[in-house]
JSON list of C-alpha atoms in Angstrom, two decimals:
[
{"chain": "A", "resi": 3, "resn": "MET", "atom": "CA", "xyz": [17.01, 1.13, -2.21]},
{"chain": "A", "resi": 4, "resn": "SER", "atom": "CA", "xyz": [14.85, 2.78, 0.36]},
{"chain": "A", "resi": 5, "resn": "GLY", "atom": "CA", "xyz": [12.69, 4.97, -1.89]},
{"chain": "A", "resi": 6, "resn": "PRO", "atom": "CA", "xyz": [10.69, 4.87, -5.14]},
{"chain": "A", "resi": 7, "resn": "PRO", "atom": "CA", "xyz": [12.47, 4.66, -8.42]},
{"chain": "A", "resi": 8, "resn": "PRO", "atom": "CA", "xyz": [13.34, 8.21, -9.57]},
{"chain": "A", "resi": 9, "resn": "ARG", "atom": "CA", "xyz": [11.99, 9.64, -12.85]},
{"chain": "A", "resi": 10, "resn": "ALA", "atom": "CA", "xyz": [14.89, 9.26, -15.29]},
{"chain": "A", "resi": 11, "resn": "GLY", "atom": "CA", "xyz": [16.09, 12.51, -16.84]},
{"chain": "A", "resi": 12, "resn": "GLY", "atom": "CA", "xyz": [13.19, 14.56, -15.47]},
{"chain": "A", "resi": 13, "resn": "ALA", "atom": "CA", "xyz": [10.60, 12.47, -17.36]},
{"chain": "A", "resi": 14, "resn": "GLY", "atom": "CA", "xyz": [7.26, 12.09, -15.86]},
{"chain": "A", "resi": 15, "resn": "VAL", "atom": "CA", "xyz": [4.90, 9.10, -15.86]},
{"chain": "A", "resi": 16, "resn": "GLY", "atom": "CA", "xyz": [4.24, 7.80, -19.31]},
{"chain": "A", "resi": 17, "resn": "GLY", "atom": "CA", "xyz": [7.38, 9.47, -20.71]},
{"chain": "A", "resi": 18, "resn": "VAL", "atom": "CA", "xyz": [6.04, 12.96, -20.49]},
{"chain": "A", "resi": 19, "resn": "ASP", "atom": "CA", "xyz": [8.13, 15.88, -19.31]},
{"chain": "A", "resi": 20, "resn": "ALA", "atom": "CA", "xyz": [7.38, 16.48, -15.61]},
{"chain": "A", "resi": 21, "resn": "SER", "atom": "CA", "xyz": [8.96, 19.96, -15.79]},
{"chain": "A", "resi": 22, "resn": "ARG", "atom": "CA", "xyz": [5.84, 21.13, -17.77]},
{"chain": "A", "resi": 23, "resn": "ALA", "atom": "CA", "xyz": [3.44, 19.62, -15.22]},
{"chain": "A", "resi": 24, "resn": "ASP", "atom": "CA", "xyz": [0.93, 22.22, -13.94]},
{"chain": "A", "resi": 25, "resn": "ALA", "atom": "CA", "xyz": [-1.46, 20.97, -11.29]},
{"chain": "A", "resi": 26, "resn": "SER", "atom": "CA", "xyz": [-2.56, 24.36, -9.78]},
{"chain": "A", "resi": 27, "resn": "ARG", "atom": "CA", "xyz": [-6.01, 25.91, -9.91]},
{"chain": "A", "resi": 28, "resn": "ALA", "atom": "CA", "xyz": [-6.48, 29.33, -11.50]},
{"chain": "A", "resi": 29, "resn": "ASP", "atom": "CA", "xyz": [-6.30, 30.91, -7.95]},
{"chain": "A", "resi": 30, "resn": "GLY", "atom": "CA", "xyz": [-3.00, 29.35, -7.45]},
{"chain": "A", "resi": 31, "resn": "SER", "atom": "CA", "xyz": [-4.13, 26.70, -4.87]},
{"chain": "A", "resi": 32, "resn": "GLU", "atom": "CA", "xyz": [-3.18, 23.12, -5.15]},
{"chain": "A", "resi": 33, "resn": "ALA", "atom": "CA", "xyz": [-5.55, 20.99, -7.38]},
{"chain": "A", "resi": 34, "resn": "ASP", "atom": "CA", "xyz": [-7.00, 17.90, -5.84]},
{"chain": "A", "resi": 35, "resn": "ASP", "atom": "CA", "xyz": [-6.21, 14.46, -7.34]},
{"chain": "A", "resi": 36, "resn": "ALA", "atom": "CA", "xyz": [-9.37, 14.20, -9.31]},
{"chain": "A", "resi": 37, "resn": "GLU", "atom": "CA", "xyz": [-8.58, 17.48, -10.83]},
{"chain": "A", "resi": 38, "resn": "VAL", "atom": "CA", "xyz": [-5.06, 16.44, -11.66]},
{"chain": "A", "resi": 39, "resn": "VAL", "atom": "CA", "xyz": [-6.26, 13.27, -13.35]},
{"chain": "A", "resi": 40, "resn": "ALA", "atom": "CA", "xyz": [-8.86, 15.17, -15.42]},
{"chain": "A", "resi": 41, "resn": "ARG", "atom": "CA", "xyz": [-6.33, 17.67, -16.48]},
{"chain": "A", "resi": 42, "resn": "SER", "atom": "CA", "xyz": [-3.89, 14.86, -17.40]},
{"chain": "A", "resi": 43, "resn": "LEU", "atom": "CA", "xyz": [-6.28, 13.65, -20.07]},
{"chain": "A", "resi": 44, "resn": "GLU", "atom": "CA", "xyz": [-5.36, 16.85, -22.17]},
{"chain": "A", "resi": 45, "resn": "GLN", "atom": "CA", "xyz": [-2.10, 17.56, -20.42]},
{"chain": "A", "resi": 46, "resn": "PRO", "atom": "CA", "xyz": [-0.43, 14.23, -19.79]},
{"chain": "A", "resi": 47, "resn": "GLU", "atom": "CA", "xyz": [2.47, 15.86, -17.91]},
{"chain": "A", "resi": 48, "resn": "ALA", "atom": "CA", "xyz": [0.14, 16.87, -15.12]},
{"chain": "A", "resi": 49, "resn": "PHE", "atom": "CA", "xyz": [-0.21, 13.31, -14.01]},
{"chain": "A", "resi": 50, "resn": "ALA", "atom": "CA", "xyz": [3.48, 13.27, -12.69]},
{"chain": "A", "resi": 51, "resn": "ARG", "atom": "CA", "xyz": [2.03, 15.27, -9.81]},
{"chain": "A", "resi": 52, "resn": "LEU", "atom": "CA", "xyz": [0.33, 12.19, -8.49]},
{"chain": "A", "resi": 53, "resn": "TYR", "atom": "CA", "xyz": [3.66, 10.26, -8.56]},
{"chain": "A", "resi": 54, "resn": "ASP", "atom": "CA", "xyz": [5.33, 13.03, -6.54]},
{"chain": "A", "resi": 55, "resn": "ARG", "atom": "CA", "xyz": [2.53, 12.96, -4.00]},
{"chain": "A", "resi": 56, "resn": "TYR", "atom": "CA", "xyz": [2.20, 9.19, -3.52]},
{"chain": "A", "resi": 57, "resn": "ALA", "atom": "CA", "xyz": [5.10, 7.22, -4.92]},
{"chain": "A", "resi": 58, "resn": "PRO", "atom": "CA", "xyz": [7.07, 7.20, -1.58]},
{"chain": "A", "resi": 59, "resn": "ASP", "atom": "CA", "xyz": [4.11, 5.88, 0.36]},
{"chain": "A", "resi": 60, "resn": "ILE", "atom": "CA", "xyz": [3.30, 3.14, -2.22]},
{"chain": "A", "resi": 61, "resn": "HIS", "atom": "CA", "xyz": [6.97, 2.18, -2.29]},
{"chain": "A", "resi": 62, "resn": "ARG", "atom": "CA", "xyz": [7.18, 1.83, 1.47]},
{"chain": "A", "resi": 63, "resn": "TYR", "atom": "CA", "xyz": [4.04, -0.35, 1.55]},
{"chain": "A", "resi": 64, "resn": "VAL", "atom": "CA", "xyz": [5.18, -2.62, -1.23]},
{"chain": "A", "resi": 65, "resn": "ALA", "atom": "CA", "xyz": [8.61, -2.97, 0.31]},
{"chain": "A", "resi": 66, "resn": "ARG", "atom": "CA", "xyz": [7.15, -3.95, 3.77]},
{"chain": "A", "resi": 67, "resn": "ARG", "atom": "CA", "xyz": [5.18, -6.65, 1.95]},
{"chain": "A", "resi": 68, "resn": "LEU", "atom": "CA", "xyz": [7.62, -7.99, -0.70]},
{"chain": "A", "resi": 69, "resn": "GLY", "atom": "CA", "xyz": [10.95, -6.37, -0.08]},
{"chain": "A", "resi": 70, "resn": "ASP", "atom": "CA", "xyz": [12.90, -3.77, -1.84]},
{"chain": "A", "resi": 71, "resn": "SER", "atom": "CA", "xyz": [13.78, -6.15, -4.72]},
{"chain": "A", "resi": 72, "resn": "LEU", "atom": "CA", "xyz": [10.30, -5.88, -5.97]},
{"chain": "A", "resi": 73, "resn": "ALA", "atom": "CA", "xyz": [9.22, -2.52, -4.61]},
{"chain": "A", "resi": 74, "resn": "ASP", "atom": "CA", "xyz": [10.87, -0.54, -7.32]},
{"chain": "A", "resi": 75, "resn": "ASP", "atom": "CA", "xyz": [9.28, -2.44, -10.19]},
{"chain": "A", "resi": 76, "resn": "ILE", "atom": "CA", "xyz": [5.81, -2.54, -8.68]},
{"chain": "A", "resi": 77, "resn": "THR", "atom": "CA", "xyz": [5.81, 1.09, -7.67]},
{"chain": "A", "resi": 78, "resn": "ALA", "atom": "CA", "xyz": [6.75, 2.00, -11.21]},
{"chain": "A", "resi": 79, "resn": "ASP", "atom": "CA", "xyz": [4.14, -0.40, -12.64]},
{"chain": "A", "resi": 80, "resn": "THR", "atom": "CA", "xyz": [1.46, 1.05, -10.31]},
{"chain": "A", "resi": 81, "resn": "PHE", "atom": "CA", "xyz": [1.86, 4.55, -11.73]},
{"chain": "A", "resi": 82, "resn": "LEU", "atom": "CA", "xyz": [2.28, 3.35, -15.30]},
{"chain": "A", "resi": 83, "resn": "THR", "atom": "CA", "xyz": [-0.94, 1.29, -15.02]},
{"chain": "A", "resi": 84, "resn": "ALA", "atom": "CA", "xyz": [-2.82, 4.25, -13.35]},
{"chain": "A", "resi": 85, "resn": "PHE", "atom": "CA", "xyz": [-1.65, 6.56, -16.20]},
{"chain": "A", "resi": 86, "resn": "ARG", "atom": "CA", "xyz": [-2.93, 4.11, -18.88]},
{"chain": "A", "resi": 87, "resn": "ILE", "atom": "CA", "xyz": [-6.39, 3.73, -17.29]},
{"chain": "A", "resi": 88, "resn": "ARG", "atom": "CA", "xyz": [-6.75, 7.36, -15.88]},
{"chain": "A", "resi": 89, "resn": "ALA", "atom": "CA", "xyz": [-9.71, 7.96, -18.23]},
{"chain": "A", "resi": 90, "resn": "ARG", "atom": "CA", "xyz": [-11.66, 5.56, -16.08]},
{"chain": "A", "resi": 91, "resn": "TYR", "atom": "CA", "xyz": [-10.90, 7.31, -12.70]},
{"chain": "A", "resi": 92, "resn": "ASP", "atom": "CA", "xyz": [-14.04, 8.28, -10.86]},
{"chain": "A", "resi": 93, "resn": "GLY", "atom": "CA", "xyz": [-13.78, 12.16, -10.50]},
{"chain": "A", "resi": 94, "resn": "ALA", "atom": "CA", "xyz": [-16.29, 12.04, -7.56]},
{"chain": "A", "resi": 95, "resn": "HIS", "atom": "CA", "xyz": [-13.20, 10.89, -5.39]},
{"chain": "A", "resi": 96, "resn": "PRO", "atom": "CA", "xyz": [-10.88, 13.81, -4.80]},
{"chain": "A", "resi": 97, "resn": "ASN", "atom": "CA", "xyz": [-8.27, 11.56, -3.19]},
{"chain": "A", "resi": 98, "resn": "ALA", "atom": "CA", "xyz": [-6.59, 9.13, -5.61]},
{"chain": "A", "resi": 99, "resn": "ARG", "atom": "CA", "xyz": [-4.65, 7.36, -2.85]},
{"chain": "A", "resi": 100, "resn": "PRO", "atom": "CA", "xyz": [-7.10, 4.34, -2.44]},
{"chain": "A", "resi": 101, "resn": "TRP", "atom": "CA", "xyz": [-7.24, 4.02, -6.19]},
{"chain": "A", "resi": 102, "resn": "LEU", "atom": "CA", "xyz": [-3.43, 3.72, -6.38]},
{"chain": "A", "resi": 103, "resn": "TYR", "atom": "CA", "xyz": [-3.17, 1.36, -3.51]},
{"chain": "A", "resi": 104, "resn": "GLY", "atom": "CA", "xyz": [-5.83, -0.80, -5.16]},
{"chain": "A", "resi": 105, "resn": "ILE", "atom": "CA", "xyz": [-3.60, -0.96, -8.31]},
{"chain": "A", "resi": 106, "resn": "ALA", "atom": "CA", "xyz": [-0.57, -1.70, -6.25]},
{"chain": "A", "resi": 107, "resn": "GLY", "atom": "CA", "xyz": [-2.45, -4.40, -4.42]},
{"chain": "A", "resi": 108, "resn": "ASN", "atom": "CA", "xyz": [-3.46, -6.11, -7.59]},
{"chain": "A", "resi": 109, "resn": "LEU", "atom": "CA", "xyz": [0.25, -6.18, -8.60]},
{"chain": "A", "resi": 110, "resn": "ILE", "atom": "CA", "xyz": [1.35, -7.44, -5.19]},
{"chain": "A", "resi": 111, "resn": "GLY", "atom": "CA", "xyz": [-1.30, -10.28, -5.56]},
{"chain": "A", "resi": 112, "resn": "LYS", "atom": "CA", "xyz": [0.67, -11.66, -8.52]},
{"chain": "A", "resi": 113, "resn": "HIS", "atom": "CA", "xyz": [3.46, -12.28, -6.06]},
{"chain": "A", "resi": 114, "resn": "ARG", "atom": "CA", "xyz": [1.31, -13.87, -3.37]},
{"chain": "A", "resi": 115, "resn": "ARG", "atom": "CA", "xyz": [3.47, -16.92, -3.16]},
{"chain": "A", "resi": 116, "resn": "THR", "atom": "CA", "xyz": [6.57, -14.77, -2.69]},
{"chain": "A", "resi": 117, "resn": "GLU", "atom": "CA", "xyz": [4.94, -12.97, 0.09]},
{"chain": "A", "resi": 118, "resn": "VAL", "atom": "CA", "xyz": [3.81, -16.11, 1.88]},
{"chain": "A", "resi": 119, "resn": "ARG", "atom": "CA", "xyz": [7.02, -17.80, 1.32]},
{"chain": "A", "resi": 120, "resn": "ALA", "atom": "CA", "xyz": [8.96, -14.86, 2.86]},
{"chain": "A", "resi": 121, "resn": "LEU", "atom": "CA", "xyz": [6.64, -14.74, 5.88]},
{"chain": "A", "resi": 122, "resn": "LYS", "atom": "CA", "xyz": [7.06, -18.41, 6.52]},
{"chain": "A", "resi": 123, "resn": "ALA", "atom": "CA", "xyz": [10.80, -18.10, 6.13]},
{"chain": "A", "resi": 124, "resn": "LEU", "atom": "CA", "xyz": [10.85, -15.29, 8.74]},
{"chain": "A", "resi": 125, "resn": "THR", "atom": "CA", "xyz": [8.75, -17.38, 11.05]},
{"chain": "A", "resi": 126, "resn": "ARG", "atom": "CA", "xyz": [11.34, -20.29, 10.85]},
{"chain": "A", "resi": 127, "resn": "THR", "atom": "CA", "xyz": [14.56, -18.39, 10.80]},
{"chain": "A", "resi": 128, "resn": "GLY", "atom": "CA", "xyz": [13.92, -14.85, 11.96]},
{"chain": "A", "resi": 129, "resn": "HIS", "atom": "CA", "xyz": [15.79, -13.61, 8.84]},
{"chain": "A", "resi": 130, "resn": "ASP", "atom": "CA", "xyz": [14.61, -13.22, 5.20]},
{"chain": "A", "resi": 131, "resn": "PRO", "atom": "CA", "xyz": [15.37, -10.75, 2.35]},
{"chain": "A", "resi": 132, "resn": "VAL", "atom": "CA", "xyz": [11.92, -9.23, 3.02]},
{"chain": "A", "resi": 133, "resn": "ALA", "atom": "CA", "xyz": [12.70, -8.93, 6.67]},
{"chain": "A", "resi": 134, "resn": "ALA", "atom": "CA", "xyz": [15.94, -7.08, 5.88]},
{"chain": "A", "resi": 135, "resn": "SER", "atom": "CA", "xyz": [13.94, -4.52, 3.85]},
{"chain": "A", "resi": 136, "resn": "TRP", "atom": "CA", "xyz": [11.59, -4.22, 6.98]},
{"chain": "A", "resi": 137, "resn": "SER", "atom": "CA", "xyz": [14.59, -3.20, 9.07]},
{"chain": "A", "resi": 138, "resn": "GLU", "atom": "CA", "xyz": [15.31, -0.41, 6.68]},
{"chain": "A", "resi": 139, "resn": "THR", "atom": "CA", "xyz": [11.68, 0.61, 6.10]},
{"chain": "A", "resi": 140, "resn": "TRP", "atom": "CA", "xyz": [10.57, 0.53, 9.71]},
{"chain": "A", "resi": 141, "resn": "VAL", "atom": "CA", "xyz": [12.27, 3.66, 11.28]},
{"chain": "A", "resi": 142, "resn": "GLU", "atom": "CA", "xyz": [14.93, 2.76, 13.95]},
{"chain": "A", "resi": 143, "resn": "ARG", "atom": "CA", "xyz": [14.03, -0.94, 14.00]},
{"chain": "A", "resi": 144, "resn": "THR", "atom": "CA", "xyz": [17.03, -3.13, 14.93]},
{"chain": "A", "resi": 145, "resn": "ASP", "atom": "CA", "xyz": [17.58, -6.66, 13.55]},
{"chain": "A", "resi": 146, "resn": "SER", "atom": "CA", "xyz": [16.53, -8.29, 16.82]},
{"chain": "A", "resi": 147, "resn": "ARG", "atom": "CA", "xyz": [13.27, -6.37, 16.79]},
{"chain": "A", "resi": 148, "resn": "VAL", "atom": "CA", "xyz": [12.68, -7.56, 13.18]},
{"chain": "A", "resi": 149, "resn": "ALA", "atom": "CA", "xyz": [13.37, -11.19, 14.18]},
{"chain": "A", "resi": 150, "resn": "ALA", "atom": "CA", "xyz": [10.92, -10.80, 17.02]},
{"chain": "A", "resi": 151, "resn": "GLN", "atom": "CA", "xyz": [8.26, -10.47, 14.24]},
{"chain": "A", "resi": 152, "resn": "GLY", "atom": "CA", "xyz": [8.44, -14.18, 13.52]},
{"chain": "A", "resi": 153, "resn": "PRO", "atom": "CA", "xyz": [5.19, -15.22, 15.26]},
{"chain": "A", "resi": 154, "resn": "LEU", "atom": "CA", "xyz": [3.39, -12.23, 13.69]},
{"chain": "A", "resi": 155, "resn": "ALA", "atom": "CA", "xyz": [4.81, -13.28, 10.20]},
{"chain": "A", "resi": 156, "resn": "GLY", "atom": "CA", "xyz": [3.51, -16.73, 10.69]},
{"chain": "A", "resi": 157, "resn": "ALA", "atom": "CA", "xyz": [0.03, -15.51, 11.55]},
{"chain": "A", "resi": 158, "resn": "LEU", "atom": "CA", "xyz": [0.04, -13.14, 8.56]},
{"chain": "A", "resi": 159, "resn": "ALA", "atom": "CA", "xyz": [1.14, -16.01, 6.30]},
{"chain": "A", "resi": 160, "resn": "ALA", "atom": "CA", "xyz": [-1.82, -18.21, 7.58]},
{"chain": "A", "resi": 161, "resn": "LEU", "atom": "CA", "xyz": [-4.38, -15.58, 6.53]},
{"chain": "A", "resi": 162, "resn": "SER", "atom": "CA", "xyz": [-6.35, -15.77, 3.35]},
{"chain": "A", "resi": 163, "resn": "ALA", "atom": "CA", "xyz": [-5.06, -13.37, 0.59]},
{"chain": "A", "resi": 164, "resn": "GLY", "atom": "CA", "xyz": [-8.12, -11.26, 0.98]},
{"chain": "A", "resi": 165, "resn": "ASP", "atom": "CA", "xyz": [-8.11, -10.95, 4.81]},
{"chain": "A", "resi": 166, "resn": "ARG", "atom": "CA", "xyz": [-4.37, -10.23, 4.80]},
{"chain": "A", "resi": 167, "resn": "HIS", "atom": "CA", "xyz": [-4.65, -7.54, 2.16]},
{"chain": "A", "resi": 168, "resn": "VAL", "atom": "CA", "xyz": [-7.48, -5.78, 4.17]},
{"chain": "A", "resi": 169, "resn": "LEU", "atom": "CA", "xyz": [-5.54, -5.99, 7.38]},
{"chain": "A", "resi": 170, "resn": "LEU", "atom": "CA", "xyz": [-2.22, -4.63, 5.98]},
{"chain": "A", "resi": 171, "resn": "LEU", "atom": "CA", "xyz": [-4.06, -1.77, 4.15]},
{"chain": "A", "resi": 172, "resn": "VAL", "atom": "CA", "xyz": [-5.33, -0.67, 7.38]},
{"chain": "A", "resi": 173, "resn": "ALA", "atom": "CA", "xyz": [-2.35, -1.26, 9.51]},
{"chain": "A", "resi": 174, "resn": "TRP", "atom": "CA", "xyz": [0.48, -0.52, 7.11]},
{"chain": "A", "resi": 175, "resn": "ALA", "atom": "CA", "xyz": [-0.96, 1.79, 4.44]},
{"chain": "A", "resi": 176, "resn": "ASP", "atom": "CA", "xyz": [-3.02, 3.65, 7.07]},
{"chain": "A", "resi": 177, "resn": "LEU", "atom": "CA", "xyz": [-6.14, 3.55, 5.01]},
{"chain": "A", "resi": 178, "resn": "GLY", "atom": "CA", "xyz": [-9.68, 4.06, 6.62]},
{"chain": "A", "resi": 179, "resn": "TYR", "atom": "CA", "xyz": [-12.47, 1.53, 6.11]},
{"chain": "A", "resi": 180, "resn": "GLN", "atom": "CA", "xyz": [-14.13, 3.48, 3.33]},
{"chain": "A", "resi": 181, "resn": "GLU", "atom": "CA", "xyz": [-10.73, 3.94, 1.53]},
{"chain": "A", "resi": 182, "resn": "VAL", "atom": "CA", "xyz": [-10.01, 0.15, 1.73]},
{"chain": "A", "resi": 183, "resn": "ALA", "atom": "CA", "xyz": [-13.51, -0.47, 0.31]},
{"chain": "A", "resi": 184, "resn": "GLU", "atom": "CA", "xyz": [-12.67, 1.96, -2.62]},
{"chain": "A", "resi": 185, "resn": "ALA", "atom": "CA", "xyz": [-9.25, 0.47, -3.15]},
{"chain": "A", "resi": 186, "resn": "LEU", "atom": "CA", "xyz": [-10.57, -3.14, -3.32]},
{"chain": "A", "resi": 187, "resn": "GLU", "atom": "CA", "xyz": [-13.93, -2.32, -4.73]},
{"chain": "A", "resi": 188, "resn": "ILE", "atom": "CA", "xyz": [-15.85, -4.12, -2.09]},
{"chain": "A", "resi": 189, "resn": "PRO", "atom": "CA", "xyz": [-18.49, -3.00, 0.43]},
{"chain": "A", "resi": 190, "resn": "VAL", "atom": "CA", "xyz": [-17.41, -1.45, 3.64]},
{"chain": "A", "resi": 191, "resn": "GLY", "atom": "CA", "xyz": [-19.24, -4.13, 5.66]},
{"chain": "A", "resi": 192, "resn": "THR", "atom": "CA", "xyz": [-16.99, -6.68, 3.89]},
{"chain": "A", "resi": 193, "resn": "VAL", "atom": "CA", "xyz": [-13.97, -4.63, 4.90]},
{"chain": "A", "resi": 194, "resn": "ARG", "atom": "CA", "xyz": [-15.12, -4.75, 8.48]},
{"chain": "A", "resi": 195, "resn": "SER", "atom": "CA", "xyz": [-15.78, -8.48, 8.52]},
{"chain": "A", "resi": 196, "resn": "ARG", "atom": "CA", "xyz": [-12.50, -9.36, 6.81]},
{"chain": "A", "resi": 197, "resn": "LEU", "atom": "CA", "xyz": [-10.53, -7.03, 9.26]},
{"chain": "A", "resi": 198, "resn": "ASN", "atom": "CA", "xyz": [-12.25, -8.45, 12.36]},
{"chain": "A", "resi": 199, "resn": "ARG", "atom": "CA", "xyz": [-11.62, -12.11, 11.14]},
{"chain": "A", "resi": 200, "resn": "ALA", "atom": "CA", "xyz": [-8.01, -11.33, 10.45]},
{"chain": "A", "resi": 201, "resn": "ARG", "atom": "CA", "xyz": [-7.43, -9.70, 13.71]},
{"chain": "A", "resi": 202, "resn": "ARG", "atom": "CA", "xyz": [-9.06, -12.46, 15.62]},
{"chain": "A", "resi": 203, "resn": "LYS", "atom": "CA", "xyz": [-6.97, -15.08, 13.80]},
{"chain": "A", "resi": 204, "resn": "VAL", "atom": "CA", "xyz": [-3.67, -12.97, 14.42]},
{"chain": "A", "resi": 205, "resn": "ARG", "atom": "CA", "xyz": [-4.45, -12.53, 18.07]},
{"chain": "A", "resi": 206, "resn": "THR", "atom": "CA", "xyz": [-5.22, -16.20, 18.43]},
{"chain": "A", "resi": 207, "resn": "ALA", "atom": "CA", "xyz": [-1.87, -17.14, 16.86]},
{"chain": "A", "resi": 208, "resn": "LEU", "atom": "CA", "xyz": [-0.08, -14.73, 19.06]},
{"chain": "A", "resi": 209, "resn": "GLY", "atom": "CA", "xyz": [-1.85, -16.09, 22.18]},
{"chain": "A", "resi": 210, "resn": "ALA", "atom": "CA", "xyz": [-3.91, -13.06, 22.83]},
{"chain": "A", "resi": 211, "resn": "ASP", "atom": "CA", "xyz": [-7.57, -13.08, 23.67]},
{"chain": "A", "resi": 212, "resn": "PRO", "atom": "CA", "xyz": [-9.41, -13.61, 20.31]},
{"chain": "A", "resi": 213, "resn": "ALA", "atom": "CA", "xyz": [-12.52, -12.16, 21.85]},
{"chain": "A", "resi": 214, "resn": "PHE", "atom": "CA", "xyz": [-10.96, -8.65, 22.01]},
{"chain": "A", "resi": 215, "resn": "VAL", "atom": "CA", "xyz": [-11.31, -7.33, 18.35]},
{"chain": "A", "resi": 216, "resn": "GLY", "atom": "CA", "xyz": [-11.13, -3.61, 18.14]},
{"chain": "A", "resi": 217, "resn": "ASP", "atom": "CA", "xyz": [-13.06, -1.74, 15.43]},
{"chain": "A", "resi": 218, "resn": "GLY", "atom": "CA", "xyz": [-11.01, 1.36, 15.41]},
{"chain": "A", "resi": 219, "resn": "PRO", "atom": "CA", "xyz": [-7.85, 2.23, 13.39]},
{"chain": "A", "resi": 220, "resn": "ALA", "atom": "CA", "xyz": [-4.75, 0.06, 13.89]},
{"chain": "A", "resi": 221, "resn": "PHE", "atom": "CA", "xyz": [-2.45, 1.28, 16.49]},
{"chain": "A", "resi": 222, "resn": "ALA", "atom": "CA", "xyz": [1.09, 2.24, 15.52]},
{"chain": "A", "resi": 223, "resn": "GLY", "atom": "CA", "xyz": [4.26, 0.26, 16.48]},
{"chain": "A", "resi": 224, "resn": "ASP", "atom": "CA", "xyz": [5.26, -3.39, 16.19]},
{"chain": "A", "resi": 225, "resn": "THR", "atom": "CA", "xyz": [2.47, -6.02, 16.44]},
{"chain": "A", "resi": 226, "resn": "ALA", "atom": "CA", "xyz": [0.00, -3.57, 17.85]},
{"chain": "A", "resi": 227, "resn": "GLU", "atom": "CA", "xyz": [-0.34, -1.83, 14.50]},
{"chain": "A", "resi": 228, "resn": "VAL", "atom": "CA", "xyz": [-1.62, -5.14, 13.07]},
{"chain": "A", "resi": 229, "resn": "VAL", "atom": "CA", "xyz": [-3.64, -6.59, 15.80]}
]
């Protein structure tokens, strides 16, 4: 499966009817995420709009880290959890994306051993069920190019869970430093230090110059998007 689990029978998150969801302002413009969450406290069906906006991105991110076999369940659990705790959402943040990635990250963390085991398997053999999902998730990536990720997979497996999480939120989820800080509930300075440390270790493992540690957004494409 290459996308998020569909809402069965038109039902929204939490079992409400998505067809009744209304996430528009009085002037007809689209409500921001904070407004959607606030409205969902009285109109639960409105929360389904966040699923429509972000479920595909969350699913792709989870699939890249854990494979399609877990991505469906974790994506569903991410939005169910978000729905249950939505009353605690900070309305000062108009974009709920970091919040949702933070929830997904906590769920991914429960499968840390699965992720590390898959990365190590890819390092040894160049093939793993997670790697197979990578070939589907990464557009136009061939099996041989996935296998070439072996050295990178080994480097990622050797990182601490915290450093790996920061690195992949920037490289694969395309979050900015402030967004990662919001997602993980840590200071921006901690995000920067973890990211620099992770990039330095990955570059060393790949034989690159560890002294060259960029501070800008991760680049797109293959190993460059991580290092």
